[in-house]
């Protein structure tokens, strides 16, 4: 997969949300955390699932719930390794230096 700014931003956000929460991330929260708009985010997530980096499932609808069910994404073990490697490579590349603060 081509390493782009959006991939690195999404990888950082997924890894942060995975570490900080229960391992489930969903599109809107991921878009907010990464700063990547949905038109770029969802194709990126589809590619990550195709690579075997993410699994997905739909939330069960609770009675009285007014919002649509969320599609949750969870990192696979392979995804943790591969996205970790993407972030590690990006930290060393000059074209990603403007994102340096986000790597900390």
XYZ file of N, CA, C and O in Angstrom:
416
model
N 0.854 -1.179 0.000
C 0.000 0.000 0.000
C 0.894 1.234 0.000
O 1.875 1.279 0.734
N 0.540 2.202 -0.814
C 1.309 3.436 -0.895
C 1.192 4.209 0.418
O 0.094 4.392 0.952
N 2.327 4.655 0.929
C 2.338 5.406 2.186
C 2.116 6.884 1.872
O 2.963 7.543 1.282
N 0.964 7.377 2.263
C 0.573 8.764 2.039
C 0.365 9.451 3.386
O 0.308 8.791 4.429
N 0.229 10.771 3.336
C -0.053 11.510 4.571
C -1.341 10.997 5.215
O -1.411 10.812 6.428
N -2.366 10.765 4.381
C -3.634 10.310 4.958
C -3.484 8.929 5.590
O -4.049 8.676 6.658
N -2.710 8.037 4.984
C -2.494 6.720 5.587
C -1.812 6.855 6.940
O -2.212 6.216 7.917
N -0.807 7.696 7.011
C -0.079 7.882 8.269
C -0.998 8.495 9.329
O -1.024 8.046 10.481
N -1.784 9.491 8.954
C -2.708 10.111 9.912
C -3.741 9.110 10.419
O -4.037 9.052 11.617
N -4.285 8.318 9.514
C -5.281 7.318 9.906
C -4.625 6.236 10.761
O -5.190 5.804 11.767
N -3.421 5.801 10.391
C -2.706 4.789 11.175
C -2.466 5.275 12.600
O -2.713 4.540 13.564
N -2.007 6.509 12.729
C -1.776 7.068 14.070
C -3.070 7.114 14.882
O -3.092 6.747 16.054
N -4.148 7.561 14.245
C -5.430 7.662 14.945
C -5.953 6.289 15.348
O -6.424 6.099 16.476
N -5.867 5.307 14.445
C -6.343 3.958 14.767
C -5.538 3.380 15.917
O -6.100 2.803 16.859
N -4.235 3.528 15.853
C -3.387 2.970 16.908
C -3.651 3.650 18.245
O -3.689 2.991 19.286
N -3.859 4.970 18.241
C -4.193 5.699 19.475
C -5.527 5.229 20.044
O -5.642 4.966 21.241
N -6.539 5.140 19.178
C -7.867 4.736 19.637
C -7.859 3.286 20.105
O -8.553 2.944 21.061
N -7.085 2.450 19.454
C -6.971 1.054 19.863
C -6.340 0.956 21.247
O -6.801 0.213 22.102
N -5.313 1.739 21.471
C -4.587 1.720 22.743
C -5.416 2.352 23.870
O -5.408 1.872 24.995
N -6.136 3.425 23.557
C -6.857 4.186 24.581
C -8.240 3.642 24.920
O -8.782 3.946 25.972
N -8.825 2.859 24.022
C -10.203 2.420 24.243
C -10.327 0.921 24.330
O -9.428 0.227 24.802
N -11.443 0.437 23.825
C -11.710 -1.000 23.886
C -11.316 -1.714 22.597
O -11.683 -2.860 22.386
N -10.589 -1.021 21.726
C -10.122 -1.630 20.489
C -11.038 -1.416 19.303
O -10.687 -1.738 18.179
N -12.218 -0.850 19.541
C -13.150 -0.596 18.443
C -13.050 0.867 18.027
O -13.085 1.747 18.870
N -12.923 1.081 16.747
C -12.929 2.443 16.224
C -14.026 2.527 15.167
O -14.375 1.532 14.545
N -14.589 3.688 14.981
C -15.625 3.871 13.977
C -15.309 5.112 13.174
O -14.555 5.979 13.593
N -15.877 5.167 11.995
C -15.538 6.163 10.998
C -15.564 7.606 11.459
O -14.588 8.334 11.276
N -16.670 8.049 12.038
C -16.774 9.458 12.407
C -15.713 9.848 13.434
O -15.026 10.858 13.277
N -15.556 9.033 14.472
C -14.559 9.337 15.500
C -13.154 9.297 14.906
O -12.300 10.117 15.248
N -12.927 8.379 14.000
C -11.628 8.263 13.345
C -11.354 9.475 12.463
O -10.241 10.002 12.443
N -12.366 9.944 11.770
C -12.228 11.139 10.937
C -11.903 12.358 11.799
O -11.034 13.166 11.452
N -12.582 12.482 12.922
C -12.339 13.608 13.828
C -10.930 13.561 14.403
O -10.245 14.578 14.471
N -10.494 12.395 14.806
C -9.184 12.266 15.436
C -8.044 12.430 14.429
O -7.018 13.009 14.745
N -8.224 11.911 13.226
C -7.150 11.947 12.232
C -7.132 13.236 11.421
O -6.103 13.605 10.884
N -8.294 13.883 11.307
C -8.394 15.058 10.460
C -8.537 14.711 8.979
O -8.460 15.578 8.117
N -8.786 13.440 8.685
C -8.940 12.979 7.305
C -10.429 12.943 6.984
O -11.216 12.356 7.722
N -10.816 13.576 5.887
C -12.236 13.646 5.533
C -12.754 12.286 5.085
O -11.996 11.426 4.645
N -14.045 12.095 5.190
C -14.656 10.790 4.954
C -14.424 10.259 3.542
O -14.283 9.051 3.352
N -14.371 11.132 2.556
C -14.156 10.701 1.172
C -12.793 10.063 0.946
O -12.590 9.322 -0.020
N -11.855 10.337 1.816
C -10.525 9.719 1.772
C -10.453 8.584 2.785
O -9.850 7.539 2.532
N -11.086 8.782 3.933
C -11.006 7.827 5.032
C -11.586 6.456 4.682
O -10.927 5.424 4.876
N -12.816 6.422 4.180
C -13.472 5.126 3.973
C -12.793 4.272 2.906
O -12.630 3.055 3.123
N -12.341 4.837 1.793
C -11.555 4.008 0.866
C -10.256 3.501 1.511
O -9.835 2.364 1.261
N -9.650 4.332 2.353
C -8.441 3.914 3.074
C -8.747 2.717 3.990
O -7.996 1.747 4.039
N -9.859 2.788 4.707
C -10.258 1.689 5.591
C -10.540 0.416 4.784
O -10.168 -0.688 5.206
N -11.177 0.571 3.633
C -11.443 -0.592 2.771
C -10.136 -1.241 2.315
O -10.022 -2.473 2.296
N -9.151 -0.429 1.950
C -7.854 -0.976 1.541
C -7.177 -1.691 2.713
O -6.571 -2.752 2.540
N -7.270 -1.107 3.901
C -6.682 -1.735 5.082
C -7.345 -3.083 5.377
O -6.667 -4.044 5.754
N -8.658 -3.157 5.192
C -9.335 -4.438 5.394
C -8.889 -5.441 4.334
O -8.677 -6.621 4.639
N -8.710 -4.978 3.109
C -8.230 -5.846 2.039
C -6.837 -6.393 2.301
O -6.506 -7.509 1.879
N -6.027 -5.629 3.011
C -4.677 -6.054 3.374
C -4.679 -6.986 4.588
O -3.653 -7.544 4.946
N -5.835 -7.104 5.244
C -5.917 -7.940 6.451
C -5.480 -7.206 7.706
O -5.202 -7.832 8.733
N -5.438 -5.873 7.652
C -5.000 -5.072 8.789
C -6.139 -4.766 9.748
O -5.921 -4.470 10.916
N -7.365 -4.779 9.232
C -8.550 -4.467 10.031
C -9.621 -5.525 9.816
O -9.716 -6.103 8.730
N -10.412 -5.749 10.844
C -11.668 -6.494 10.737
C -12.773 -5.485 10.991
O -12.538 -4.419 11.572
N -13.989 -5.823 10.588
C -15.106 -4.920 10.854
C -16.326 -5.709 11.291
O -16.424 -6.910 11.061
N -17.214 -5.024 11.969
C -18.520 -5.568 12.327
C -19.458 -4.402 12.634
O -19.014 -3.303 12.937
N -20.737 -4.679 12.507
C -21.740 -3.661 12.788
C -22.213 -3.779 14.229
O -22.388 -4.872 14.745
N -22.417 -2.649 14.823
C -22.955 -2.587 16.182
C -24.393 -3.104 16.174
O -25.130 -2.886 15.214
N -24.758 -3.797 17.241
C -26.146 -4.224 17.385
C -26.988 -3.022 17.766
O -26.602 -2.239 18.624
N -28.102 -2.897 17.138
C -28.972 -1.755 17.391
C -29.688 -1.936 18.732
O -30.357 -2.935 18.956
N -29.519 -0.958 19.589
C -30.193 -0.973 20.897
C -31.598 -0.409 20.747
O -31.839 0.494 19.937
N -32.486 -0.928 21.526
C -33.858 -0.432 21.476
C -33.885 1.044 21.858
O -33.247 1.462 22.819
N -34.592 1.829 21.072
C -34.696 3.258 21.323
C -33.528 4.070 20.786
O -33.521 5.293 20.901
N -32.557 3.405 20.211
C -31.389 4.117 19.654
C -31.819 4.879 18.408
O -32.410 4.312 17.505
N -31.519 6.160 18.385
C -31.981 6.996 17.278
C -30.966 7.121 16.155
O -31.325 7.350 15.020
N -29.696 6.976 16.466
C -28.684 7.086 15.420
C -28.534 5.749 14.703
O -28.872 4.705 15.254
N -28.024 5.777 13.489
C -27.790 4.512 12.778
C -26.715 3.689 13.492
O -25.876 4.248 14.204
N -26.721 2.379 13.300
C -25.674 1.567 13.926
C -24.303 1.933 13.379
O -24.173 2.337 12.218
N -23.295 1.801 14.216
C -21.923 2.102 13.813
C -21.265 0.864 13.209
O -21.517 -0.258 13.648
N -20.407 1.111 12.252
C -19.555 0.049 11.732
C -18.229 0.177 12.471
O -17.531 1.183 12.345
N -17.916 -0.819 13.278
C -16.693 -0.793 14.059
C -15.569 -1.485 13.319
O -15.777 -2.498 12.651
N -14.381 -0.930 13.465
C -13.171 -1.512 12.896
C -12.257 -1.887 14.054
O -12.129 -1.132 15.016
N -11.640 -3.067 13.958
C -10.678 -3.489 14.965
C -9.388 -3.891 14.264
O -9.406 -4.483 13.189
N -8.284 -3.531 14.890
C -6.971 -3.894 14.354
C -6.735 -5.387 14.512
O -7.039 -5.960 15.556
N -6.180 -5.987 13.486
C -5.732 -7.373 13.598
C -4.286 -7.337 14.109
O -3.650 -6.277 14.137
N -3.776 -8.488 14.505
C -2.363 -8.548 14.917
C -1.466 -8.112 13.765
O -0.509 -7.361 13.959
N -1.812 -8.569 12.571
C -1.049 -8.157 11.386
C -1.127 -6.641 11.194
O -0.145 -5.994 10.858
N -2.315 -6.077 11.421
C -2.502 -4.636 11.286
C -1.649 -3.846 12.263
O -1.086 -2.812 11.910
N -1.558 -4.330 13.495
C -0.710 -3.656 14.487
C 0.744 -3.631 14.022
O 1.424 -2.624 14.130
N 1.210 -4.769 13.516
C 2.598 -4.830 13.035
C 2.799 -3.935 11.819
O 3.744 -3.150 11.763
N 1.922 -4.059 10.837
C 2.084 -3.327 9.577
C 1.896 -1.822 9.757
O 2.667 -1.025 9.217
N 0.869 -1.419 10.490
C 0.661 0.014 10.707
C 1.758 0.590 11.589
O 2.182 1.725 11.399
N 2.239 -0.191 12.538
C 3.381 0.238 13.351
C 4.600 0.475 12.472
O 5.335 1.448 12.656
N 4.801 -0.404 11.492
C 5.928 -0.250 10.567
C 5.746 0.970 9.672
O 6.709 1.697 9.389
N 4.507 1.220 9.238
C 4.226 2.408 8.411
C 4.578 3.672 9.186
O 5.246 4.571 8.675
N 4.142 3.744 10.438
C 4.413 4.920 11.272
C 5.912 5.061 11.525
O 6.464 6.160 11.429
N 6.583 3.949 11.808
C 8.037 4.000 12.067
C 8.794 4.499 10.835
O 9.722 5.310 10.964
N 8.402 4.045 9.655
C 9.052 4.524 8.421
C 8.765 6.002 8.188
O 9.633 6.763 7.789
N 7.519 6.398 8.441
C 7.132 7.799 8.219
C 7.903 8.744 9.132
O 8.256 9.854 8.727
N 8.188 8.293 10.352
C 8.937 9.129 11.298
C 10.313 9.494 10.744
O 10.851 10.536 11.070
N 10.863 8.633 9.916
C 12.219 8.826 9.405
C 12.261 9.524 8.058
O 13.341 9.876 7.587
N 11.123 9.732 7.421
C 11.095 10.343 6.093
C 10.835 11.840 6.194
O 9.923 12.273 6.887
N 11.628 12.597 5.467
C 11.543 14.058 5.548
C 10.178 14.586 5.114
O 9.717 15.597 5.631
N 9.508 13.908 4.195
C 8.219 14.435 3.717
C 7.135 14.393 4.790
O 6.095 15.020 4.656
N 7.378 13.670 5.872
C 6.409 13.598 6.969
C 6.831 14.422 8.178
O 6.168 14.368 9.208
N 7.892 15.193 8.061
C 8.404 15.950 9.204
C 7.405 16.977 9.728
O 7.417 17.286 10.904
N 6.555 17.493 8.881
C 5.547 18.458 9.354
C 4.572 17.808 10.338
O 3.893 18.485 11.087
N 4.543 16.470 10.355
C 3.667 15.744 11.259
C 4.387 15.315 12.524
O 3.849 14.616 13.360
N 5.612 15.739 12.713
C 6.471 15.255 13.798
C 5.780 15.285 15.164
O 5.898 14.341 15.933
N 5.057 16.315 15.447
C 4.386 16.432 16.747
C 3.426 15.261 16.961
O 3.291 14.750 18.048
N 2.793 14.810 15.913
C 1.805 13.730 16.021
C 2.449 12.391 16.332
O 1.784 11.484 16.755
N 3.745 12.240 16.054
C 4.405 10.963 16.287
C 4.724 10.739 17.758
O 4.954 9.641 18.166
N 4.759 11.807 18.522
C 5.171 11.702 19.932
C 4.210 10.901 20.766
O 3.104 10.671 20.487
